[in-house]
Short mmCIF file of C-alpha atoms and ligand atoms in Angstrom, two decimals:
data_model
loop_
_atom_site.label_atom_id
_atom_site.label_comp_id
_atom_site.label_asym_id
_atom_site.label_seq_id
_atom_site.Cartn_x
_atom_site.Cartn_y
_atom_site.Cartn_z
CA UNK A 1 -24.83 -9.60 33.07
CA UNK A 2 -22.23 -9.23 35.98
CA UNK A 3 -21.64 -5.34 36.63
CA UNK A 4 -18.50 -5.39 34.70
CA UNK A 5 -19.80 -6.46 31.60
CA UNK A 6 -22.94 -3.61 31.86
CA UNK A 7 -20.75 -1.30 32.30
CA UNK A 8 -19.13 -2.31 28.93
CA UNK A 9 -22.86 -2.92 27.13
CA UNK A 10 -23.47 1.49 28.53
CA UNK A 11 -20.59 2.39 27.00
CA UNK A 12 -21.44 0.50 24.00
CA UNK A 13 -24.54 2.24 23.71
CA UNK A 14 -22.86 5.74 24.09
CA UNK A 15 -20.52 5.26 21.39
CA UNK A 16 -23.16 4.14 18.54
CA UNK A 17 -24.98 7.63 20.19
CA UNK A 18 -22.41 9.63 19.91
CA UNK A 19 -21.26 8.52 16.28
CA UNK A 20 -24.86 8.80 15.43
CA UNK A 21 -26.01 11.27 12.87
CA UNK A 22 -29.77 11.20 12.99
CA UNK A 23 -30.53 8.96 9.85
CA UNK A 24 -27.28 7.77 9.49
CA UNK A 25 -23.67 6.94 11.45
CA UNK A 26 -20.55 7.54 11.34
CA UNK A 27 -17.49 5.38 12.22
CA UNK A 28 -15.99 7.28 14.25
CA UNK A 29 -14.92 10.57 14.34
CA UNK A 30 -12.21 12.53 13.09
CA UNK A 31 -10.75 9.80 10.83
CA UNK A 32 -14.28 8.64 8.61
CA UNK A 33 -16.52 11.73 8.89
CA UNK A 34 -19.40 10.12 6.54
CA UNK A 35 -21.39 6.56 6.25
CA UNK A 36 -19.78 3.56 5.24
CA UNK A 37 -21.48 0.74 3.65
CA UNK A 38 -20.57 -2.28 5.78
CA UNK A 39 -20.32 -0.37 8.47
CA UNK A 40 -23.82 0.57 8.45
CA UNK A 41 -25.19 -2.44 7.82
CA UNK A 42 -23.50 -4.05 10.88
CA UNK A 43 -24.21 -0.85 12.78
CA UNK A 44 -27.74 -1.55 12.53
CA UNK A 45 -27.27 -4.80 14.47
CA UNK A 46 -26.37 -3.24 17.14
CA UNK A 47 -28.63 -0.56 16.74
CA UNK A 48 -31.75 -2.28 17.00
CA UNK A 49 -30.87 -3.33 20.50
CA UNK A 50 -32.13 0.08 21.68
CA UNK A 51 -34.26 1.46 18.85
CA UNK A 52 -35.47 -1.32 16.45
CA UNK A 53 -36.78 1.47 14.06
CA UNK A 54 -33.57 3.40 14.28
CA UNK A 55 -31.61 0.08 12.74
CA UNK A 56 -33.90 0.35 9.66
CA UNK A 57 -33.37 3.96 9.11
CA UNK A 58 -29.38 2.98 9.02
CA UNK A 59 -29.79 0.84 6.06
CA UNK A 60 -32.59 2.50 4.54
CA UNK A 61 -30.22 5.64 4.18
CA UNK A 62 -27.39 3.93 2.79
CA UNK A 63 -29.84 1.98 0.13
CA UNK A 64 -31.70 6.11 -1.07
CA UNK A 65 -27.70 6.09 -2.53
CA UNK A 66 -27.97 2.95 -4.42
CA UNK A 67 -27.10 4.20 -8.11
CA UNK A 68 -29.35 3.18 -10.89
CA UNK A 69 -27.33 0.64 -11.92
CA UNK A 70 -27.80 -1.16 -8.91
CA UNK A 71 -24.23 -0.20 -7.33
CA UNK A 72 -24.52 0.62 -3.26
CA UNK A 73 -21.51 2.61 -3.21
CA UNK A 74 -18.89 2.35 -0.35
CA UNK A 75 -19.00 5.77 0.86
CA UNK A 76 -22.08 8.05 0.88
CA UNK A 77 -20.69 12.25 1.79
CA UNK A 78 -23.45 13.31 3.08
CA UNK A 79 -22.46 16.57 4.64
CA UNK A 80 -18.64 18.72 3.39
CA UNK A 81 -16.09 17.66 5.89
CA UNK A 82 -11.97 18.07 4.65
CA UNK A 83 -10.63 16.09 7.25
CA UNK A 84 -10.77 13.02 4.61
CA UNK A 85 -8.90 12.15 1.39
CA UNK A 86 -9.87 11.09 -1.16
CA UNK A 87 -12.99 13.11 -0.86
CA UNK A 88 -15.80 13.94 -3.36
CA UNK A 89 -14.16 15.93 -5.97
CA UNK A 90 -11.53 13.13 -6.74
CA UNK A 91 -14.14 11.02 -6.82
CA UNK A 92 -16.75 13.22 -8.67
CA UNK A 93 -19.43 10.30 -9.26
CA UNK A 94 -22.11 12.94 -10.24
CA UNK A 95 -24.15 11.47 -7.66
CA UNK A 96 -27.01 13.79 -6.32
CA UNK A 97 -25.68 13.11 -3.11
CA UNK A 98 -22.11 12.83 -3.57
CA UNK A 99 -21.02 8.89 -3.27
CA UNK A 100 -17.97 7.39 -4.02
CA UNK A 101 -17.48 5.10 -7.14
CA UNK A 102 -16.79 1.60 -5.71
CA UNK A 103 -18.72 -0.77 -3.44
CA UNK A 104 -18.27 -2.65 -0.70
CA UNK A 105 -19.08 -6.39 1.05
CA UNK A 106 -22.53 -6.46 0.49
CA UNK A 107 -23.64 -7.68 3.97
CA UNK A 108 -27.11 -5.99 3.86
CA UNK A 109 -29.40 -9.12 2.86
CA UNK A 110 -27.74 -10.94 6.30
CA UNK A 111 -27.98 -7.88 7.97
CA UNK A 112 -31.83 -7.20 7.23
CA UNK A 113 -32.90 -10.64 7.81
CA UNK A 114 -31.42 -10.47 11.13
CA UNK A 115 -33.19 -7.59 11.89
CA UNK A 116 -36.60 -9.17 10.64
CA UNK A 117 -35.74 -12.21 12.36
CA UNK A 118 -35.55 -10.83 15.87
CA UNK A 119 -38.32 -7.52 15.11
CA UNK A 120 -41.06 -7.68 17.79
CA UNK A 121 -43.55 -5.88 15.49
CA UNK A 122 -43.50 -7.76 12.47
CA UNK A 123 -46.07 -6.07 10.06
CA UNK A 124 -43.76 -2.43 10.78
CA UNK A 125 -40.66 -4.64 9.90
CA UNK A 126 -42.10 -6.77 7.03
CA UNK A 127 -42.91 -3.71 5.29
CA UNK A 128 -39.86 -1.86 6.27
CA UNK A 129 -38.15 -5.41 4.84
CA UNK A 130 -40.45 -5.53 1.59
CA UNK A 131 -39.18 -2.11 -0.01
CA UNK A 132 -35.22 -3.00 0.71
CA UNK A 133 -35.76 -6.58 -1.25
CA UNK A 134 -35.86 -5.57 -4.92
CA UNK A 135 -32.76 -2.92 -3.68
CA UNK A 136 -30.67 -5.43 -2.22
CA UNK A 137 -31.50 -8.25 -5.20
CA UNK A 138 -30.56 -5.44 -7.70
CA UNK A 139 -27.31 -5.13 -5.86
CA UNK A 140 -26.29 -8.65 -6.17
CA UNK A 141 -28.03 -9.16 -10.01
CA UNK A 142 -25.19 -5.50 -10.28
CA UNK A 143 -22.71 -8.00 -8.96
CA UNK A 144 -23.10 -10.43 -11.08
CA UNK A 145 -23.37 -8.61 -14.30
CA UNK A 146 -20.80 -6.49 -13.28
CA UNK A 147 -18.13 -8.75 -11.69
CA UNK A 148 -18.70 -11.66 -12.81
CA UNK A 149 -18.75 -11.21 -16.62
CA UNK A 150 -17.03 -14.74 -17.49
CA UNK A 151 -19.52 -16.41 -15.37
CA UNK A 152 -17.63 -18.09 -12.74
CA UNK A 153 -20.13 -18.27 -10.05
CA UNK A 154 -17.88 -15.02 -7.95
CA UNK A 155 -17.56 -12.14 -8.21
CA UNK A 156 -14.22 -9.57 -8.43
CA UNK A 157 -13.03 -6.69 -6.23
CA UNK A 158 -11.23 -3.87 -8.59
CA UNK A 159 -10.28 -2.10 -5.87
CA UNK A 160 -8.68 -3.46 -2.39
CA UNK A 161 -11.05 -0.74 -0.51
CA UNK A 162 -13.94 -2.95 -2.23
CA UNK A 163 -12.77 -5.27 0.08
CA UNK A 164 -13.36 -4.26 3.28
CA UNK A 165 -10.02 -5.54 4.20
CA UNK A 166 -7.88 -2.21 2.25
CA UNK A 167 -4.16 -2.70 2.84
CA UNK A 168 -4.56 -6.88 3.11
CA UNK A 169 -1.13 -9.25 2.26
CA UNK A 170 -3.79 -10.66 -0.25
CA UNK A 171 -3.27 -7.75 -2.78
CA UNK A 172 0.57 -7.14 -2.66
CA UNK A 173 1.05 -9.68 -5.52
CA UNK A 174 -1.55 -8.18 -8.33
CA UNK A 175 -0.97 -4.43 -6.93
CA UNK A 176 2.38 -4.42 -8.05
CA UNK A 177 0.69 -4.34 -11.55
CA UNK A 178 -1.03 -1.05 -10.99
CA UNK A 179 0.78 1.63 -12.42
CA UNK A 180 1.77 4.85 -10.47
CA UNK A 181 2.33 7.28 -13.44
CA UNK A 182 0.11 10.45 -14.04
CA UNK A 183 -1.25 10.20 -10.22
CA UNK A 184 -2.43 13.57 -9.08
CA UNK A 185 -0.57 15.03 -6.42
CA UNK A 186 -2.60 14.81 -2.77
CA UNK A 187 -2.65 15.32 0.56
CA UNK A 188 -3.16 11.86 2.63
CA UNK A 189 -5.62 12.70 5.67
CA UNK A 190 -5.58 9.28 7.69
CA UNK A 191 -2.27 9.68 8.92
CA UNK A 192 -3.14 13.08 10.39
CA UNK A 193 -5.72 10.83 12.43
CA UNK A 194 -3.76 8.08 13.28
CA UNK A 195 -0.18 6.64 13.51
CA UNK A 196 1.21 6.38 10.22
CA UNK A 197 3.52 3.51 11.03
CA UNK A 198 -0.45 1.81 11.47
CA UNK A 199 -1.49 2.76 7.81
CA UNK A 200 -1.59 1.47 4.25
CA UNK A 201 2.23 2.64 2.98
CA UNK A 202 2.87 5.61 0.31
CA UNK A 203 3.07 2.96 -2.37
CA UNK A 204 0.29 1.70 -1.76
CA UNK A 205 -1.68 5.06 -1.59
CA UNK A 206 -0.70 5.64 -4.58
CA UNK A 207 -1.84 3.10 -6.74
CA UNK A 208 -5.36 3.36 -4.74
CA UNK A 209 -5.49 6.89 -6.31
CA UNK A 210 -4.05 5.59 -9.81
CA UNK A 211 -7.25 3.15 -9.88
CA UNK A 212 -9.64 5.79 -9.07
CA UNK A 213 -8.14 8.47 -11.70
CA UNK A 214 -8.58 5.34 -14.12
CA UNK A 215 -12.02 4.47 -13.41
CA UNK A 216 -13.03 7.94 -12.88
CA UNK A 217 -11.69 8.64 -16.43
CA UNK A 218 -14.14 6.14 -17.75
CA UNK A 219 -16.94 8.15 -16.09
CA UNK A 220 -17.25 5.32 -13.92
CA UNK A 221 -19.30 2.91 -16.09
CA UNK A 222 -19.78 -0.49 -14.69
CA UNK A 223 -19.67 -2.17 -18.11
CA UNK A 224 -16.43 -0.97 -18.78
CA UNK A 225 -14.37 -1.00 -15.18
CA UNK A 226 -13.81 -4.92 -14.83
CA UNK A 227 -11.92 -5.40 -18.21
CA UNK A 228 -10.08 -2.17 -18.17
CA UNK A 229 -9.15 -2.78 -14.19
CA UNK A 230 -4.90 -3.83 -13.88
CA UNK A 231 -6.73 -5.15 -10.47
CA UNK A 232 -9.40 -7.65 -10.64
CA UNK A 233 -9.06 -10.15 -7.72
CA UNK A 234 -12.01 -12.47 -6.22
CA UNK A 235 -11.88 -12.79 -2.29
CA UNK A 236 -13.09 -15.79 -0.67
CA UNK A 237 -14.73 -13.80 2.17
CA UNK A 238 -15.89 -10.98 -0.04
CA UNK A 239 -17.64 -13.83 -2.16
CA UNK A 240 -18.66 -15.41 1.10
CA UNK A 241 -20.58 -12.31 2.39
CA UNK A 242 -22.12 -12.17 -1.20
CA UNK A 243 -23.65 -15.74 -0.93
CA UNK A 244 -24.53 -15.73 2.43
CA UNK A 245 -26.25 -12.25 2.00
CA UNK A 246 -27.90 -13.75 -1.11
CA UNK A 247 -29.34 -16.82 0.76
CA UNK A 248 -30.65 -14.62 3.47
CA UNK A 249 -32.14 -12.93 1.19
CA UNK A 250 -34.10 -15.69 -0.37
CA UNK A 251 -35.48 -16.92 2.96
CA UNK A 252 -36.75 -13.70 3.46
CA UNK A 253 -38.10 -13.41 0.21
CA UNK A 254 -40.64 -16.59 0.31
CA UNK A 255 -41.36 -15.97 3.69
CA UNK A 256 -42.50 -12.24 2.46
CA UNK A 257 -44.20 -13.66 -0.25
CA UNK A 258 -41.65 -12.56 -3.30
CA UNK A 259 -40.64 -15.85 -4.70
CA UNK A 260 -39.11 -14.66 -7.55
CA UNK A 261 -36.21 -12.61 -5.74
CA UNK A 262 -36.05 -15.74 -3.29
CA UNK A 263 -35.93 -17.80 -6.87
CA UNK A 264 -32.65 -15.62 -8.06
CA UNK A 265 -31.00 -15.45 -4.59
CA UNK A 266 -31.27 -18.90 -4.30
CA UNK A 267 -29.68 -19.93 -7.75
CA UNK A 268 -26.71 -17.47 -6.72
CA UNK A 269 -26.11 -18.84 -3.51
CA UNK A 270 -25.71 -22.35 -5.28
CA UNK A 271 -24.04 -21.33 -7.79
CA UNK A 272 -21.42 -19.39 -5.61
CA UNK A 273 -20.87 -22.07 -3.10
CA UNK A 274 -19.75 -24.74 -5.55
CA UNK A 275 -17.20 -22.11 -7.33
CA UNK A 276 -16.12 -21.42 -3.72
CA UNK A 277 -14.64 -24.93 -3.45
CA UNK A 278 -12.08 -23.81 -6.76
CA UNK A 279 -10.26 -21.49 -3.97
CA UNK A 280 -10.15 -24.14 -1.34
CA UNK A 281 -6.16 -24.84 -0.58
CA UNK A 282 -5.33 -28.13 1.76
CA UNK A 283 -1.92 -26.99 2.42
CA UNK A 284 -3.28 -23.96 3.92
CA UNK A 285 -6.31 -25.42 5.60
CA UNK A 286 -8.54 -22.72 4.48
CA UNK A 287 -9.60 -20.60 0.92
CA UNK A 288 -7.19 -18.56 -1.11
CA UNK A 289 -7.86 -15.32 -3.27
CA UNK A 290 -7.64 -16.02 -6.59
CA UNK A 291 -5.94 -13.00 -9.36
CA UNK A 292 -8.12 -12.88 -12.22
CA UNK A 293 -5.74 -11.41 -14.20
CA UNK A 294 -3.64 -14.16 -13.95
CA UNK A 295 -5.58 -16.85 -13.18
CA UNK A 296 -3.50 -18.22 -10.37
CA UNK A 297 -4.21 -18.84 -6.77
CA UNK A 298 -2.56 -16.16 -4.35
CA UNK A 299 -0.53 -17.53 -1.34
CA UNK A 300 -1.39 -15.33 0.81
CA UNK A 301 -3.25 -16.93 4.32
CA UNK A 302 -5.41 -14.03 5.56
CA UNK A 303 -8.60 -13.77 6.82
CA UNK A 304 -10.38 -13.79 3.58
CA UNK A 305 -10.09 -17.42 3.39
CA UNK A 306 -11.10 -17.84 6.55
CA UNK A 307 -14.44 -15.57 6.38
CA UNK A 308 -16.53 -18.53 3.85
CA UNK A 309 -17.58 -20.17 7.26
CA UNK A 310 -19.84 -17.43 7.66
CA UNK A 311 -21.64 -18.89 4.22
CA UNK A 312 -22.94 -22.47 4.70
CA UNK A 313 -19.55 -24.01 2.98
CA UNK A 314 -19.42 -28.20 3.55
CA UNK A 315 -19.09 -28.91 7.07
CA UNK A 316 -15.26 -30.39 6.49
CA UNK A 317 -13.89 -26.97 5.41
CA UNK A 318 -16.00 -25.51 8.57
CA UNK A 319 -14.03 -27.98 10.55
CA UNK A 320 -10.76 -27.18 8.58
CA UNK A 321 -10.94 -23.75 9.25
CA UNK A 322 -11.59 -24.04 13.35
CA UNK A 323 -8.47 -26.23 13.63
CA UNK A 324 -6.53 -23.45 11.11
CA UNK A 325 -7.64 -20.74 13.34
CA UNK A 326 -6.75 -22.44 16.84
CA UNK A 327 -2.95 -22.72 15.39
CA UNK A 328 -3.18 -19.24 14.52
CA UNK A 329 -4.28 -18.83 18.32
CA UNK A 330 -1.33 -20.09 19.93
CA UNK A 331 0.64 -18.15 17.91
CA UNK A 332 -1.25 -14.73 19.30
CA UNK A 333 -2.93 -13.65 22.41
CA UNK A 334 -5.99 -12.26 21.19
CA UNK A 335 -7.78 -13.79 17.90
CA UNK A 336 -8.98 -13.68 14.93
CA UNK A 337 -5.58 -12.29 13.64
CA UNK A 338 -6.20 -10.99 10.27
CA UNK A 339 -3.41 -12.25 8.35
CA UNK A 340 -1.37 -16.41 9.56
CA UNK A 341 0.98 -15.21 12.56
CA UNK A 342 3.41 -17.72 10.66
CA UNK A 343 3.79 -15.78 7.71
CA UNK A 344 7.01 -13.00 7.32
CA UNK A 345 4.96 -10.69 6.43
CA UNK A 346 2.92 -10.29 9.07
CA UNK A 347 2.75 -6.52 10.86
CA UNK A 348 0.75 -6.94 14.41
CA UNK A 349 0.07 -3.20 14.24
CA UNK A 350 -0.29 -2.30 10.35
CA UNK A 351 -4.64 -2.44 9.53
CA UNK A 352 -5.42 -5.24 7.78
CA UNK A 353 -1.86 -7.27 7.80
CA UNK A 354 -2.58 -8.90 10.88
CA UNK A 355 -4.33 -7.18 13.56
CA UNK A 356 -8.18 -8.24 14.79
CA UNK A 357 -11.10 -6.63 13.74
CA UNK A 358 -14.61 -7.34 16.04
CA UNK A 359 -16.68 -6.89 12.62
CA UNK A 360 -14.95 -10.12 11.49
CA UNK A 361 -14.75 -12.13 14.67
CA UNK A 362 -18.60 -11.65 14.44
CA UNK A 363 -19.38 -13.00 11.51
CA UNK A 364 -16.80 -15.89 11.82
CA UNK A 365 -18.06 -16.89 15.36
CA UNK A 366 -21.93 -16.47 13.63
CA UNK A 367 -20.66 -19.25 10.83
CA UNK A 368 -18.86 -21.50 12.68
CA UNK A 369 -21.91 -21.84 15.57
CA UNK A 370 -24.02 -22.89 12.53
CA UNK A 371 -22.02 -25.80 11.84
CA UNK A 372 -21.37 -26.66 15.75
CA UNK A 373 -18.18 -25.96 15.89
CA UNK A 374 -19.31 -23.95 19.52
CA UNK A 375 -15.87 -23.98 21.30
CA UNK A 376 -14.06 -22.36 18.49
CA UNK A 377 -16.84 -19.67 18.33
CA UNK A 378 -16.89 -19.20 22.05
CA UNK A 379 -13.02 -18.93 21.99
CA UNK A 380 -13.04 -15.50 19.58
CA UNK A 381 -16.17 -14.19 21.37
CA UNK A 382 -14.25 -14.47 25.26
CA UNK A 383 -11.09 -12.75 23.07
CA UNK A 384 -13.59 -10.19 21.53
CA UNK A 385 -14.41 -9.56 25.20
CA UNK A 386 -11.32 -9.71 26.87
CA UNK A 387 -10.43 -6.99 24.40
CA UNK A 388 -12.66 -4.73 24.47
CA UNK A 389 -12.18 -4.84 28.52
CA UNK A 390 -8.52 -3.97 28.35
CA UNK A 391 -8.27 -1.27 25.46
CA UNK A 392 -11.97 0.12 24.89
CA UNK A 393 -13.44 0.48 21.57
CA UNK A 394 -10.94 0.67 19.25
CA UNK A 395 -10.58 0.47 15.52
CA UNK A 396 -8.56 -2.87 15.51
CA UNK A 397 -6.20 -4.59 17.95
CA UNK A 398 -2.73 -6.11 17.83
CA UNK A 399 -3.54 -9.48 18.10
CA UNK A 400 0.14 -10.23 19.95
CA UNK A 401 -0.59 -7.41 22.49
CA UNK A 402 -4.06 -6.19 22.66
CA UNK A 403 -3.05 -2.71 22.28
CA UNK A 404 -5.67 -0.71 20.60
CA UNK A 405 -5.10 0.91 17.21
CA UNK A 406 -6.56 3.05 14.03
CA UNK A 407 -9.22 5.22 15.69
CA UNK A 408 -10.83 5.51 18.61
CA UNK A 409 -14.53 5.10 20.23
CA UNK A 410 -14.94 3.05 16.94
CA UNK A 411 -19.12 2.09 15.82
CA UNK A 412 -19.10 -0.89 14.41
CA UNK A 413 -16.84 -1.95 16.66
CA UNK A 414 -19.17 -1.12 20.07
CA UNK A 415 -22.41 -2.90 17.58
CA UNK A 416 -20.56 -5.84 18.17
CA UNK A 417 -20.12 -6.10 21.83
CA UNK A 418 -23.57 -5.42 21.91
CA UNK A 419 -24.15 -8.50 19.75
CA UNK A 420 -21.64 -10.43 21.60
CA UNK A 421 -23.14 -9.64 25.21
CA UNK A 422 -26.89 -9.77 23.96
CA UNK A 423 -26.25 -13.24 23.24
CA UNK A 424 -24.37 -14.38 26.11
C1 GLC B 501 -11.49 1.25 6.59
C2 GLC B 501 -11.76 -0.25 6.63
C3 GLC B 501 -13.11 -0.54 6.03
C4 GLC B 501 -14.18 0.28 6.76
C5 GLC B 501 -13.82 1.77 6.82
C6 GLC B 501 -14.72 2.56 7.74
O1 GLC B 501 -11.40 1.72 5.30
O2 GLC B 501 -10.75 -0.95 5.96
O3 GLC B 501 -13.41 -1.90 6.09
O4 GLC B 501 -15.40 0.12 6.15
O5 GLC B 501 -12.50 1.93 7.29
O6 GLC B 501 -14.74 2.02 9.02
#
């Protein structure tokens, strides 16, 4: 490491300290006050860097708030905290530890392979590995039942936080379904954190809360949320995360001697690859969301269809997509852009409609190395880099400037460059 990039790896290290909570982490602060699903997962990459048992404990945490159905909820509230809407009395889950009522991507079975992978005591980690197995293959059989009740082969978000990806282009079309009427009157938070003119708009706000009054009205039953849901969309890179969670899962599973779970992962994985190729568009050069409500393909180009490279998709749609996102690079200075720089609608500073998140540059670069397409992956690692050198630790980026945005001295965001500079 030159002395330029250690000095990037310390500071790294001092925000995943700082943000850290003892058996859990936070975000950041200020803005997300409690754990995060995905968050933690990824977190623990980073993590084990400088405390291999402290990355277990991460996902270990997050899993002791899986709810019986087999749900891992997006947000665990582990401690009070009022700087952050919608908290746990809109929620009100009934969870012993108050959760939230949706999930997130389910990155866990990638994450803890990763972690057994590269564990330098392996009997500690195998066993810390063993008891998260059955937790994480009841999560994706809870996928499955739960999303999936037509039996496509993927599954459906009903809420664009399920995503990961909240205020995408991708949901515009099937939002405008959700209704507005008989929302509760509230207090935003974010935008007391961070520059509203960088936020998911008013409208939008709303009909988040509209879905959560709804679900919440049907006491938040699993069997009864996908039908009644006005929003039921299946994301290519949500779906992606799902099978490539479920096949790391299944090599873990034989190689800890539970063949059954590696059995059920397996079948999944297959099963969700070859509906994958249903979302595939050629005009696009990468995967589309499709509305399940209507049954139509969305034409939206975001990042979503991009993220499949990160499961083991052919090798010509691997391809497909590295020549889709150099075009989006010349449009942009710094890459992955979340949403096609060639589409109107794209907002450079607005979340999810276009900026660059590290989280998914990771997992991109990670697919598209598999597959050998090196250059392309090199390319968004050097503009991970290169931004994280001129604006710090940030949230998310404007891909056209590089200007930091959302909050600061961001977690998941420093687990990365540790990731990114470990394997350089
Ligand atoms: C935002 C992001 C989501 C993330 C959360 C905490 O809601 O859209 O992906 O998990 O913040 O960082």
């Amino acid at each position: 490491m030159t002395q330029q990039t250690e000095k990037i790896y310390e500071h790294a290290l001092e925000v995943l300290k700082e943000n850290d909570q003892g058996s859990y982490t936070i975000p950041t602060k200020g803005l997300y006050p409690f754990q995060w699903n995905w968050d933690s997962c990824l977190t623990a990459l980073g993590q084990f860097h400088y405390d291999e048992a402290r990355a277990w404990t991460e996902i270990e945490t997050l899993f002791a708030n899986q709810w019986p159905d087999g749900m891992v909820p997006h947000i665990v509230f582990h401690v009070y905290s009022d700087g952050y809407f919608p908290g746990p009395n809109v929620w009100d889950t009934g969870r012993p530890t108050p959760t939230s009522g949706i999930t997130q991507p389910p990155v866990a079975g990638f994450a803890i392979k990763r972690l057994y992978d590269r564990a330098t005591d392996k009997a500690e980690a195998a066993k810390r590995a063993r008891a998260l197995l059955p937790r994480i293959d009841a999560w994706h059989r809870w996928f499955y039942d739960m999303r999936d009740p037509g039996h496509e082969g993927l599954v459906a978000i009903l809420h664009p936080w399920e995503s990961g990806r909240d205020n995408s282009i991708d949901w515009d079309e099937a939002f405008e379904r959700v209704p507005t009427d008989g929302v509760e009157p509230y207090v935003r938070r974010d935008t007391q954190h961070a520059d509203p003119a960088h936020r998911p708009t008013k409208a939008q706000y709303d009909r988040y809360l509209y879905l959560v009054q709804l679900f919440r009205s049907l006491g938040w039953d699993n069997a009864r949320l996908h039908d009644a849901s006005p929003f039921k969309v299946v994301d290519p890179g949500f779906n992606a995360i799902l099978i490539r969670s479920a096949t790391d899962l299944a090599a873990l599973a034989d190689e800890l001697g539970e063949p059954e779970i590696a059995a059920r992962n397996r079948a999944r994985a297959e099963a969700g690859l070859a509906a994958l190729e249903t979302l595939w568009s050629e005009p696009h050069g990468q995967y589309l969301c499709r509305d399940r409500v209507t049954g139509q393909l969305i034409d939206s180009a975001s990042i979503g269809g991009i993220l499949p490279v990160f499961a083991a998709v052919p090798k010509a749609r691997a391809e497909a997509i590295a020549r889709t996102i150099e075009i989006w690079a010349a449009e942009v200075k710094y890459i992955v852009p979340s949403h096609d720089p060639a589409d109107p609608r794209f907002e450079p500073k607005r979340y999810w409609r276009a900026p660059a998140w590290l989280v998914m540059n990771y997992m991109i670069q990670d697919g598209l190395r598999s597959v050998g397409e090196t250059a392309t992956a090199d390319h968004i690692v050097s503009s991970s880099l290169e931004l994280i050198t001129r604006s710090g630790f940030a949230e998310y980026y404007d891909p056209t400037t590089g200007e930091p945005c959302g909050g600061g001295r961001f977690t998941w965001t420093a687990a990365m460059v540790i990731e990114f500079l470990e394997a350089a």
